[in-house]
Amino acid sequence: MATADRAESVPHHGTVSRDVFTTRLGVITATLGSAVGLGNIWKFPYLAGANGGAAFIIVYLLCTLVVGLPVMITEHVIGRTARGDAIASLKKLAPGKSWWLIGASGILASFLIMAFYTEVAAWVFAYIVKAIQGAVLSTDPAVTEAAFAELVTSPVQSLVWQWIVLAFIAFIIALGVSKGIERMTKRLMPALFAILIIVVIRSVTLPGAAQGLEFLLKPDFSKVTGATVLTALGLSFFKLSVGMGTMITYGSYFLDDQDIPATATRVMLSDVLVSALAGLAVFPAVFAFGFQPESGPSLLFITIPAVFSSMPFGQIFMILFFVLTAIAATGAMLSLFEVPVAYLAGTLNWDRKKATVAVLIGLAVVGSTAALSNSLLADVVFPGIGTFFDLWDYLTSNILLPVGGLFLCLFAGWVLKWDKLKTWLTNNGNLDNQGIIRAFYLVVKYVTPPLVLIILLSGLNLF
Ligand code: TRP
């Protein structure tokens, strides 16, 4: 086995060494599979649409570069060096200190994200069936809106589709890191790019597409407020799957000779590319058919089907689009599911299958609060935020991830410090990337922490 000679590997229950990614390509596809998800295809377009388009996108890109990318590099290097789950890695690098709490908050965050994420994925899976049946084939948004409402207000449909999604993800997770996650994402990621490009070509060649392009490219900064900037920052964390130890867990499966800064940069650029393509797939079509971009979380489920129904061969494109979204969501959910499983199997030494089942049950319980947010629990409303569904989204993206990211940067810059980071990020001097690492170090130490703090405080109206 390719993993047997990993000298540093931590003994793993039942096997000689840890199950890790086996090739460099596998590392990239799995990591990219985590980053690319509903964040690109559902969240990014609806947030950009609701927050004025280009100006929001620029703020989001800046946050990705100055905050998201450095946090991703930090997480990868922590994981690869310590070779443990989110909690174990931090305990190993800072014995006797409280830094492991970041990992603990990350495990909590992964449950809360999965709670609403699996519900959006549930709608996507249900829409593949609806698109095939032609049930959402109408150019009248009132009809597609009714179809969406019928799905989300039915407690049975919402729960059953969520359980189908959860069972599917649990099945792949139970297969393991290399046989499950790596093999799945290697097959799915190329398919995702191919389908997305087909849909983009259709969208940008529609008559009237130009207005959508303008919306994506022409900034109007008058729409940017403190809350908008916090939303953009939260999106940049959510998009790159950082701020809670997912990337520590994935970093622990990296190869010893993996070039971490280069890998993280490639993943970040590809992720931005997928978001840009998703924007190009959605907005030109939305404007071409005279729809509004501001419809919020339901953009993908009400506006998009109406848009597809208005174009030639629309049903085929609609099916392709929702299959593509389901693929993207799968890679991301695998990484979210893996975080608590890695902890139970690694630190607590549980059997991987038993850990998977335990997490599955936990997720079904927490997830039901999001699944029932439009039906049985619709009356439970948190002031200024919304239902349980909105609460989990807000708490994770706007608070837990930025706070986790802030502490991870402080840990890298002020605890690990230059000497260690230099050794680990150059692979003991084997890589010629000192300039880049120096820049990373200065940003992570002096720029990212105060920036995140200011955005957090102003976004939450605390000053
Ligand atoms: N990045 C994924 C997306 O854009 C979501 C995701 C997966 C995530 N793992 C995560 C977000 C960990 C935050 C933390 O859809």
PDB file of C-alpha atoms in Angstrom, residues 74-351:
ATOM      1  CA  THR A  74      -2.807  27.473   7.734  1.00  0.00           C
ATOM      2  CA  GLU A  75      -5.293  24.626   8.088  1.00  0.00           C
ATOM      3  CA  HIS A  76      -3.511  22.407   5.564  1.00  0.00           C
ATOM      4  CA  VAL A  77      -0.131  22.833   7.201  1.00  0.00           C
ATOM      5  CA  ILE A  78      -1.537  22.188  10.690  1.00  0.00           C
ATOM      6  CA  GLY A  79      -3.241  18.998   9.498  1.00  0.00           C
ATOM      7  CA  ARG A  80      -0.386  17.667   7.432  1.00  0.00           C
ATOM      8  CA  THR A  81       2.179  18.271  10.151  1.00  0.00           C
ATOM      9  CA  ALA A  82       0.153  16.891  13.045  1.00  0.00           C
ATOM     10  CA  ARG A  83      -1.596  14.157  11.015  1.00  0.00           C
ATOM     11  CA  GLY A  84      -4.687  14.227  13.175  1.00  0.00           C
ATOM     12  CA  ASP A  85      -8.306  15.342  13.155  1.00  0.00           C
ATOM     13  CA  ALA A  86      -9.262  18.948  13.885  1.00  0.00           C
ATOM     14  CA  ILE A  87      -8.971  18.551  17.657  1.00  0.00           C
ATOM     15  CA  ALA A  88      -6.056  16.106  17.849  1.00  0.00           C
ATOM     16  CA  SER A  89      -3.898  18.184  15.498  1.00  0.00           C
ATOM     17  CA  LEU A  90      -4.199  21.337  17.574  1.00  0.00           C
ATOM     18  CA  LYS A  91      -3.604  19.380  20.793  1.00  0.00           C
ATOM     19  CA  LYS A  92      -0.473  17.886  19.298  1.00  0.00           C
ATOM     20  CA  LEU A  93       0.974  21.201  18.099  1.00  0.00           C
ATOM     21  CA  ALA A  94       0.065  23.075  21.293  1.00  0.00           C
ATOM     22  CA  PRO A  95       0.056  20.526  24.133  1.00  0.00           C
ATOM     23  CA  GLY A  96      -1.638  21.672  27.306  1.00  0.00           C
ATOM     24  CA  LYS A  97      -3.111  24.790  25.674  1.00  0.00           C
ATOM     25  CA  SER A  98      -6.703  25.609  24.760  1.00  0.00           C
ATOM     26  CA  TRP A  99      -6.220  25.977  20.971  1.00  0.00           C
ATOM     27  CA  TRP A 100      -7.973  22.645  20.397  1.00  0.00           C
ATOM     28  CA  LEU A 101     -11.212  24.480  21.193  1.00  0.00           C
ATOM     29  CA  ILE A 102     -11.087  25.784  17.599  1.00  0.00           C
ATOM     30  CA  GLY A 103     -11.386  22.171  16.477  1.00  0.00           C
ATOM     31  CA  ALA A 104     -14.225  21.546  18.910  1.00  0.00           C
ATOM     32  CA  SER A 105     -16.138  24.559  17.641  1.00  0.00           C
ATOM     33  CA  GLY A 106     -15.419  23.223  14.142  1.00  0.00           C
ATOM     34  CA  ILE A 107     -17.075  19.911  14.885  1.00  0.00           C
ATOM     35  CA  LEU A 108     -20.098  21.787  16.189  1.00  0.00           C
ATOM     36  CA  ALA A 109     -20.061  23.978  13.066  1.00  0.00           C
ATOM     37  CA  SER A 110     -19.925  20.971  10.758  1.00  0.00           C
ATOM     38  CA  PHE A 111     -23.135  19.645  12.340  1.00  0.00           C
ATOM     39  CA  LEU A 112     -24.875  23.007  12.060  1.00  0.00           C
ATOM     40  CA  ILE A 113     -23.781  23.534   8.437  1.00  0.00           C
ATOM     41  CA  MET A 114     -24.851  20.016   7.518  1.00  0.00           C
ATOM     42  CA  ALA A 115     -28.256  20.676   9.112  1.00  0.00           C
ATOM     43  CA  PHE A 116     -29.265  23.260   6.490  1.00  0.00           C
ATOM     44  CA  TYR A 117     -26.870  22.128   3.751  1.00  0.00           C
ATOM     45  CA  THR A 118     -28.441  18.667   3.529  1.00  0.00           C
ATOM     46  CA  GLU A 119     -31.860  20.297   3.258  1.00  0.00           C
ATOM     47  CA  VAL A 120     -30.829  22.454   0.291  1.00  0.00           C
ATOM     48  CA  ALA A 121     -29.214  19.339  -1.194  1.00  0.00           C
ATOM     49  CA  ALA A 122     -32.500  17.533  -0.534  1.00  0.00           C
ATOM     50  CA  TRP A 123     -34.340  20.105  -2.669  1.00  0.00           C
ATOM     51  CA  VAL A 124     -31.710  19.679  -5.394  1.00  0.00           C
ATOM     52  CA  PHE A 125     -32.098  15.892  -5.432  1.00  0.00           C
ATOM     53  CA  ALA A 126     -35.893  16.274  -5.468  1.00  0.00           C
ATOM     54  CA  TYR A 127     -35.613  18.754  -8.350  1.00  0.00           C
ATOM     55  CA  ILE A 128     -33.732  16.228 -10.493  1.00  0.00           C
ATOM     56  CA  VAL A 129     -36.817  14.031 -10.267  1.00  0.00           C
ATOM     57  CA  LYS A 130     -39.189  16.974 -10.754  1.00  0.00           C
ATOM     58  CA  ALA A 131     -37.208  18.149 -13.791  1.00  0.00           C
ATOM     59  CA  ILE A 132     -37.341  14.681 -15.344  1.00  0.00           C
ATOM     60  CA  GLN A 133     -41.096  14.458 -14.689  1.00  0.00           C
ATOM     61  CA  GLY A 134     -41.553  17.970 -16.088  1.00  0.00           C
ATOM     62  CA  ALA A 135     -43.175  19.066 -12.830  1.00  0.00           C
ATOM     63  CA  VAL A 136     -41.231  22.343 -12.656  1.00  0.00           C
ATOM     64  CA  LEU A 137     -41.464  23.051 -16.371  1.00  0.00           C
ATOM     65  CA  SER A 138     -43.223  26.392 -16.587  1.00  0.00           C
ATOM     66  CA  THR A 139     -42.264  29.876 -17.719  1.00  0.00           C
ATOM     67  CA  ASP A 140     -44.564  31.336 -15.100  1.00  0.00           C
ATOM     68  CA  PRO A 141     -42.677  31.970 -11.820  1.00  0.00           C
ATOM     69  CA  ALA A 142     -45.988  31.641  -9.954  1.00  0.00           C
ATOM     70  CA  VAL A 143     -46.183  28.012 -11.072  1.00  0.00           C
ATOM     71  CA  THR A 144     -42.561  27.194 -10.201  1.00  0.00           C
ATOM     72  CA  GLU A 145     -43.032  28.986  -6.898  1.00  0.00           C
ATOM     73  CA  ALA A 146     -46.044  26.801  -6.111  1.00  0.00           C
ATOM     74  CA  ALA A 147     -44.019  23.682  -6.979  1.00  0.00           C
ATOM     75  CA  PHE A 148     -41.227  24.782  -4.626  1.00  0.00           C
ATOM     76  CA  ALA A 149     -43.686  25.657  -1.863  1.00  0.00           C
ATOM     77  CA  GLU A 150     -45.331  22.273  -2.190  1.00  0.00           C
ATOM     78  CA  LEU A 151     -41.956  20.608  -1.593  1.00  0.00           C
ATOM     79  CA  VAL A 152     -40.679  22.718   1.302  1.00  0.00           C
ATOM     80  CA  THR A 153     -43.943  22.958   3.213  1.00  0.00           C
ATOM     81  CA  SER A 154     -44.402  19.197   3.212  1.00  0.00           C
ATOM     82  CA  PRO A 155     -42.748  17.788   6.344  1.00  0.00           C
ATOM     83  CA  VAL A 156     -42.706  14.288   4.877  1.00  0.00           C
ATOM     84  CA  GLN A 157     -41.094  15.256   1.560  1.00  0.00           C
ATOM     85  CA  SER A 158     -38.537  17.529   3.253  1.00  0.00           C
ATOM     86  CA  LEU A 159     -37.485  14.883   5.761  1.00  0.00           C
ATOM     87  CA  VAL A 160     -37.455  11.922   3.391  1.00  0.00           C
ATOM     88  CA  TRP A 161     -35.341  13.702   0.756  1.00  0.00           C
ATOM     89  CA  GLN A 162     -32.941  14.825   3.499  1.00  0.00           C
ATOM     90  CA  TRP A 163     -32.614  11.248   4.752  1.00  0.00           C
ATOM     91  CA  ILE A 164     -31.927  10.032   1.209  1.00  0.00           C
ATOM     92  CA  VAL A 165     -29.138  12.594   0.901  1.00  0.00           C
ATOM     93  CA  LEU A 166     -27.708  11.702   4.328  1.00  0.00           C
ATOM     94  CA  ALA A 167     -27.769   7.964   3.635  1.00  0.00           C
ATOM     95  CA  PHE A 168     -26.028   8.489   0.284  1.00  0.00           C
ATOM     96  CA  ILE A 169     -23.224  10.543   1.852  1.00  0.00           C
ATOM     97  CA  ALA A 170     -22.858   8.147   4.810  1.00  0.00           C
ATOM     98  CA  PHE A 171     -22.465   5.255   2.378  1.00  0.00           C
ATOM     99  CA  ILE A 172     -19.507   6.911   0.610  1.00  0.00           C
ATOM    100  CA  ILE A 173     -17.937   7.985   3.923  1.00  0.00           C
ATOM    101  CA  ALA A 174     -18.133   4.433   5.268  1.00  0.00           C
ATOM    102  CA  LEU A 175     -16.030   3.288   2.295  1.00  0.00           C
ATOM    103  CA  GLY A 176     -13.125   5.379   3.598  1.00  0.00           C
ATOM    104  CA  VAL A 177     -10.877   8.276   2.621  1.00  0.00           C
ATOM    105  CA  SER A 178      -9.139   6.863  -0.464  1.00  0.00           C
ATOM    106  CA  LYS A 179     -11.771   4.368  -1.671  1.00  0.00           C
ATOM    107  CA  GLY A 180     -14.728   6.619  -0.866  1.00  0.00           C
ATOM    108  CA  ILE A 181     -13.920  10.324  -0.913  1.00  0.00           C
ATOM    109  CA  GLU A 182     -10.932  10.338  -3.265  1.00  0.00           C
ATOM    110  CA  ARG A 183     -12.431   7.954  -5.833  1.00  0.00           C
ATOM    111  CA  MET A 184     -15.832   9.690  -5.876  1.00  0.00           C
ATOM    112  CA  THR A 185     -14.503  13.234  -6.245  1.00  0.00           C
ATOM    113  CA  LYS A 186     -12.009  12.220  -8.964  1.00  0.00           C
ATOM    114  CA  ARG A 187     -14.915  11.050 -11.111  1.00  0.00           C
ATOM    115  CA  LEU A 188     -17.385  13.774 -10.261  1.00  0.00           C
ATOM    116  CA  MET A 189     -15.314  16.952 -10.511  1.00  0.00           C
ATOM    117  CA  PRO A 190     -14.552  16.674 -14.270  1.00  0.00           C
ATOM    118  CA  ALA A 191     -18.231  15.925 -14.971  1.00  0.00           C
ATOM    119  CA  LEU A 192     -19.195  19.016 -13.029  1.00  0.00           C
ATOM    120  CA  PHE A 193     -16.931  21.297 -15.090  1.00  0.00           C
ATOM    121  CA  ALA A 194     -18.185  19.817 -18.348  1.00  0.00           C
ATOM    122  CA  ILE A 195     -21.879  20.269 -17.534  1.00  0.00           C
ATOM    123  CA  LEU A 196     -21.365  23.749 -16.154  1.00  0.00           C
ATOM    124  CA  ILE A 197     -19.633  24.909 -19.313  1.00  0.00           C
ATOM    125  CA  ILE A 198     -22.487  23.596 -21.474  1.00  0.00           C
ATOM    126  CA  VAL A 199     -25.034  25.515 -19.396  1.00  0.00           C
ATOM    127  CA  VAL A 200     -22.907  28.697 -19.483  1.00  0.00           C
ATOM    128  CA  ILE A 201     -22.645  28.592 -23.280  1.00  0.00           C
ATOM    129  CA  ARG A 202     -26.437  28.298 -23.491  1.00  0.00           C
ATOM    130  CA  SER A 203     -26.976  31.161 -21.051  1.00  0.00           C
ATOM    131  CA  VAL A 204     -24.554  33.738 -22.485  1.00  0.00           C
ATOM    132  CA  THR A 205     -25.726  33.167 -26.065  1.00  0.00           C
ATOM    133  CA  LEU A 206     -29.354  33.972 -25.235  1.00  0.00           C
ATOM    134  CA  PRO A 207     -30.680  37.200 -26.739  1.00  0.00           C
ATOM    135  CA  GLY A 208     -30.637  39.814 -23.974  1.00  0.00           C
ATOM    136  CA  ALA A 209     -27.812  38.162 -22.016  1.00  0.00           C
ATOM    137  CA  ALA A 210     -25.752  41.366 -21.958  1.00  0.00           C
ATOM    138  CA  GLN A 211     -27.712  42.913 -19.104  1.00  0.00           C
ATOM    139  CA  GLY A 212     -26.815  39.963 -16.880  1.00  0.00           C
ATOM    140  CA  LEU A 213     -23.155  40.328 -17.762  1.00  0.00           C
ATOM    141  CA  GLU A 214     -23.307  43.990 -16.863  1.00  0.00           C
ATOM    142  CA  PHE A 215     -24.865  43.116 -13.487  1.00  0.00           C
ATOM    143  CA  LEU A 216     -21.934  40.775 -12.816  1.00  0.00           C
ATOM    144  CA  LEU A 217     -19.229  43.185 -13.977  1.00  0.00           C
ATOM    145  CA  LYS A 218     -20.310  46.777 -13.265  1.00  0.00           C
ATOM    146  CA  PRO A 219     -19.879  47.633  -9.574  1.00  0.00           C
ATOM    147  CA  ASP A 220     -22.148  49.971  -7.633  1.00  0.00           C
ATOM    148  CA  PHE A 221     -20.468  50.475  -4.261  1.00  0.00           C
ATOM    149  CA  SER A 222     -23.374  52.451  -2.810  1.00  0.00           C
ATOM    150  CA  LYS A 223     -24.980  49.106  -1.929  1.00  0.00           C
ATOM    151  CA  VAL A 224     -22.065  47.968   0.259  1.00  0.00           C
ATOM    152  CA  THR A 225     -22.649  48.197   4.053  1.00  0.00           C
ATOM    153  CA  GLY A 226     -20.955  46.666   7.107  1.00  0.00           C
ATOM    154  CA  ALA A 227     -23.439  43.807   7.022  1.00  0.00           C
ATOM    155  CA  THR A 228     -22.749  43.240   3.315  1.00  0.00           C
ATOM    156  CA  VAL A 229     -19.018  43.032   3.948  1.00  0.00           C
ATOM    157  CA  LEU A 230     -19.584  40.507   6.750  1.00  0.00           C
ATOM    158  CA  THR A 231     -21.776  38.481   4.389  1.00  0.00           C
ATOM    159  CA  ALA A 232     -19.015  38.556   1.760  1.00  0.00           C
ATOM    160  CA  LEU A 233     -16.432  37.519   4.358  1.00  0.00           C
ATOM    161  CA  GLY A 234     -18.683  34.714   5.607  1.00  0.00           C
ATOM    162  CA  LEU A 235     -19.141  33.549   2.021  1.00  0.00           C
ATOM    163  CA  SER A 236     -15.381  33.469   1.458  1.00  0.00           C
ATOM    164  CA  PHE A 237     -14.965  31.200   4.503  1.00  0.00           C
ATOM    165  CA  PHE A 238     -17.916  29.034   3.548  1.00  0.00           C
ATOM    166  CA  LYS A 239     -16.765  28.757  -0.043  1.00  0.00           C
ATOM    167  CA  LEU A 240     -13.259  27.523   0.762  1.00  0.00           C
ATOM    168  CA  SER A 241     -14.504  25.259   3.583  1.00  0.00           C
ATOM    169  CA  VAL A 242     -12.249  27.043   6.066  1.00  0.00           C
ATOM    170  CA  GLY A 243     -12.484  28.378   9.607  1.00  0.00           C
ATOM    171  CA  MET A 244     -13.493  25.175  11.374  1.00  0.00           C
ATOM    172  CA  GLY A 245     -10.934  22.473  10.753  1.00  0.00           C
ATOM    173  CA  THR A 246     -12.324  20.726   7.672  1.00  0.00           C
ATOM    174  CA  MET A 247      -9.125  21.614   5.903  1.00  0.00           C
ATOM    175  CA  ILE A 248      -7.087  20.494   8.937  1.00  0.00           C
ATOM    176  CA  THR A 249      -8.750  17.111   8.584  1.00  0.00           C
ATOM    177  CA  TYR A 250      -8.138  17.028   4.816  1.00  0.00           C
ATOM    178  CA  GLY A 251      -4.583  18.342   5.273  1.00  0.00           C
ATOM    179  CA  SER A 252      -3.921  15.346   7.502  1.00  0.00           C
ATOM    180  CA  TYR A 253      -4.539  13.124   4.451  1.00  0.00           C
ATOM    181  CA  PHE A 254      -2.106  15.086   2.237  1.00  0.00           C
ATOM    182  CA  LEU A 255       1.130  13.621   0.894  1.00  0.00           C
ATOM    183  CA  ASP A 256       4.364  14.537   2.692  1.00  0.00           C
ATOM    184  CA  ASP A 257       5.768  16.114  -0.460  1.00  0.00           C
ATOM    185  CA  GLN A 258       2.605  18.010  -1.403  1.00  0.00           C
ATOM    186  CA  ASP A 259       3.285  21.692  -2.154  1.00  0.00           C
ATOM    187  CA  ILE A 260       0.705  23.208   0.219  1.00  0.00           C
ATOM    188  CA  PRO A 261       0.722  26.879  -0.862  1.00  0.00           C
ATOM    189  CA  ALA A 262       0.477  25.850  -4.527  1.00  0.00           C
ATOM    190  CA  THR A 263      -2.290  23.333  -3.838  1.00  0.00           C
ATOM    191  CA  ALA A 264      -4.333  25.816  -1.808  1.00  0.00           C
ATOM    192  CA  THR A 265      -3.889  28.519  -4.447  1.00  0.00           C
ATOM    193  CA  ARG A 266      -5.016  26.175  -7.215  1.00  0.00           C
ATOM    194  CA  VAL A 267      -8.031  25.106  -5.226  1.00  0.00           C
ATOM    195  CA  MET A 268      -8.917  28.738  -4.473  1.00  0.00           C
ATOM    196  CA  LEU A 269      -8.598  29.782  -8.133  1.00  0.00           C
ATOM    197  CA  SER A 270     -10.625  26.816  -9.385  1.00  0.00           C
ATOM    198  CA  ASP A 271     -13.281  27.511  -6.784  1.00  0.00           C
ATOM    199  CA  VAL A 272     -13.532  31.157  -7.852  1.00  0.00           C
ATOM    200  CA  LEU A 273     -13.716  29.961 -11.454  1.00  0.00           C
ATOM    201  CA  VAL A 274     -16.662  27.687 -10.657  1.00  0.00           C
ATOM    202  CA  SER A 275     -18.461  30.553  -8.896  1.00  0.00           C
ATOM    203  CA  ALA A 276     -17.810  32.807 -11.885  1.00  0.00           C
ATOM    204  CA  LEU A 277     -19.171  30.126 -14.211  1.00  0.00           C
ATOM    205  CA  ALA A 278     -22.213  29.661 -11.976  1.00  0.00           C
ATOM    206  CA  GLY A 279     -22.787  33.431 -12.123  1.00  0.00           C
ATOM    207  CA  LEU A 280     -22.471  33.288 -15.907  1.00  0.00           C
ATOM    208  CA  ALA A 281     -24.897  30.390 -16.050  1.00  0.00           C
ATOM    209  CA  VAL A 282     -27.499  32.105 -13.880  1.00  0.00           C
ATOM    210  CA  PHE A 283     -27.561  35.895 -14.410  1.00  0.00           C
ATOM    211  CA  PRO A 284     -27.541  36.281 -18.216  1.00  0.00           C
ATOM    212  CA  ALA A 285     -30.463  33.846 -18.355  1.00  0.00           C
ATOM    213  CA  VAL A 286     -32.278  35.564 -15.469  1.00  0.00           C
ATOM    214  CA  PHE A 287     -32.072  38.961 -17.189  1.00  0.00           C
ATOM    215  CA  ALA A 288     -32.690  37.599 -20.685  1.00  0.00           C
ATOM    216  CA  PHE A 289     -36.091  36.353 -19.593  1.00  0.00           C
ATOM    217  CA  GLY A 290     -36.967  39.408 -17.549  1.00  0.00           C
ATOM    218  CA  PHE A 291     -36.682  37.903 -14.043  1.00  0.00           C
ATOM    219  CA  GLN A 292     -35.369  39.671 -10.956  1.00  0.00           C
ATOM    220  CA  PRO A 293     -31.967  38.707  -9.491  1.00  0.00           C
ATOM    221  CA  GLU A 294     -32.888  39.539  -5.882  1.00  0.00           C
ATOM    222  CA  SER A 295     -35.155  36.628  -5.041  1.00  0.00           C
ATOM    223  CA  GLY A 296     -32.834  35.196  -2.339  1.00  0.00           C
ATOM    224  CA  PRO A 297     -32.339  31.542  -1.371  1.00  0.00           C
ATOM    225  CA  SER A 298     -35.152  30.409  -3.668  1.00  0.00           C
ATOM    226  CA  LEU A 299     -33.438  31.872  -6.778  1.00  0.00           C
ATOM    227  CA  LEU A 300     -32.192  28.429  -7.747  1.00  0.00           C
ATOM    228  CA  PHE A 301     -35.529  26.713  -7.217  1.00  0.00           C
ATOM    229  CA  ILE A 302     -38.100  29.220  -8.456  1.00  0.00           C
ATOM    230  CA  THR A 303     -36.387  31.565 -10.910  1.00  0.00           C
ATOM    231  CA  ILE A 304     -33.989  29.115 -12.541  1.00  0.00           C
ATOM    232  CA  PRO A 305     -36.600  26.492 -13.523  1.00  0.00           C
ATOM    233  CA  ALA A 306     -38.719  29.262 -15.072  1.00  0.00           C
ATOM    234  CA  VAL A 307     -35.645  30.494 -16.935  1.00  0.00           C
ATOM    235  CA  PHE A 308     -34.843  27.033 -18.272  1.00  0.00           C
ATOM    236  CA  SER A 309     -38.455  26.471 -19.260  1.00  0.00           C
ATOM    237  CA  SER A 310     -38.281  29.580 -21.420  1.00  0.00           C
ATOM    238  CA  MET A 311     -35.449  28.288 -23.590  1.00  0.00           C
ATOM    239  CA  PRO A 312     -35.240  25.671 -26.328  1.00  0.00           C
ATOM    240  CA  PHE A 313     -34.363  22.213 -24.947  1.00  0.00           C
ATOM    241  CA  GLY A 314     -34.870  23.788 -21.536  1.00  0.00           C
ATOM    242  CA  GLN A 315     -35.875  20.558 -19.816  1.00  0.00           C
ATOM    243  CA  ILE A 316     -32.604  18.873 -20.756  1.00  0.00           C
ATOM    244  CA  PHE A 317     -30.584  21.839 -19.522  1.00  0.00           C
ATOM    245  CA  MET A 318     -32.611  21.906 -16.327  1.00  0.00           C
ATOM    246  CA  ILE A 319     -31.942  18.228 -15.614  1.00  0.00           C
ATOM    247  CA  LEU A 320     -28.232  18.739 -16.359  1.00  0.00           C
ATOM    248  CA  PHE A 321     -28.140  21.780 -14.102  1.00  0.00           C
ATOM    249  CA  PHE A 322     -29.616  20.031 -11.082  1.00  0.00           C
ATOM    250  CA  VAL A 323     -27.464  16.921 -11.604  1.00  0.00           C
ATOM    251  CA  LEU A 324     -24.468  19.228 -11.653  1.00  0.00           C
ATOM    252  CA  THR A 325     -25.585  20.936  -8.461  1.00  0.00           C
ATOM    253  CA  ALA A 326     -26.108  17.571  -6.780  1.00  0.00           C
ATOM    254  CA  ILE A 327     -22.559  16.533  -7.750  1.00  0.00           C
ATOM    255  CA  ALA A 328     -21.117  19.734  -6.329  1.00  0.00           C
ATOM    256  CA  ALA A 329     -23.095  19.352  -3.108  1.00  0.00           C
ATOM    257  CA  THR A 330     -21.912  15.755  -2.693  1.00  0.00           C
ATOM    258  CA  GLY A 331     -18.174  16.558  -2.565  1.00  0.00           C
ATOM    259  CA  ALA A 332     -18.824  19.323  -0.054  1.00  0.00           C
ATOM    260  CA  MET A 333     -21.033  17.179   2.173  1.00  0.00           C
ATOM    261  CA  LEU A 334     -18.407  14.430   2.180  1.00  0.00           C
ATOM    262  CA  SER A 335     -15.942  16.836   3.777  1.00  0.00           C
ATOM    263  CA  LEU A 336     -18.472  18.100   6.307  1.00  0.00           C
ATOM    264  CA  PHE A 337     -19.419  14.550   7.272  1.00  0.00           C
ATOM    265  CA  GLU A 338     -15.768  13.498   7.477  1.00  0.00           C
ATOM    266  CA  VAL A 339     -14.860  16.023  10.210  1.00  0.00           C
ATOM    267  CA  PRO A 340     -16.808  14.402  13.081  1.00  0.00           C
ATOM    268  CA  VAL A 341     -16.188  10.891  11.716  1.00  0.00           C
ATOM    269  CA  ALA A 342     -12.418  11.530  11.700  1.00  0.00           C
ATOM    270  CA  TYR A 343     -12.642  12.687  15.306  1.00  0.00           C
ATOM    271  CA  LEU A 344     -14.641   9.678  16.520  1.00  0.00           C
ATOM    272  CA  ALA A 345     -12.527   7.196  14.550  1.00  0.00           C
ATOM    273  CA  GLY A 346      -9.164   8.867  15.201  1.00  0.00           C
ATOM    274  CA  THR A 347      -9.245  10.287  18.701  1.00  0.00           C
ATOM    275  CA  LEU A 348     -11.860   8.066  20.270  1.00  0.00           C
ATOM    276  CA  ASN A 349     -10.731   5.021  18.290  1.00  0.00           C
ATOM    277  CA  TRP A 350     -14.214   4.048  17.143  1.00  0.00           C
ATOM    278  CA  ASP A 351     -14.687   1.726  14.226  1.00  0.00           C
TER     279      ASP A 351
END
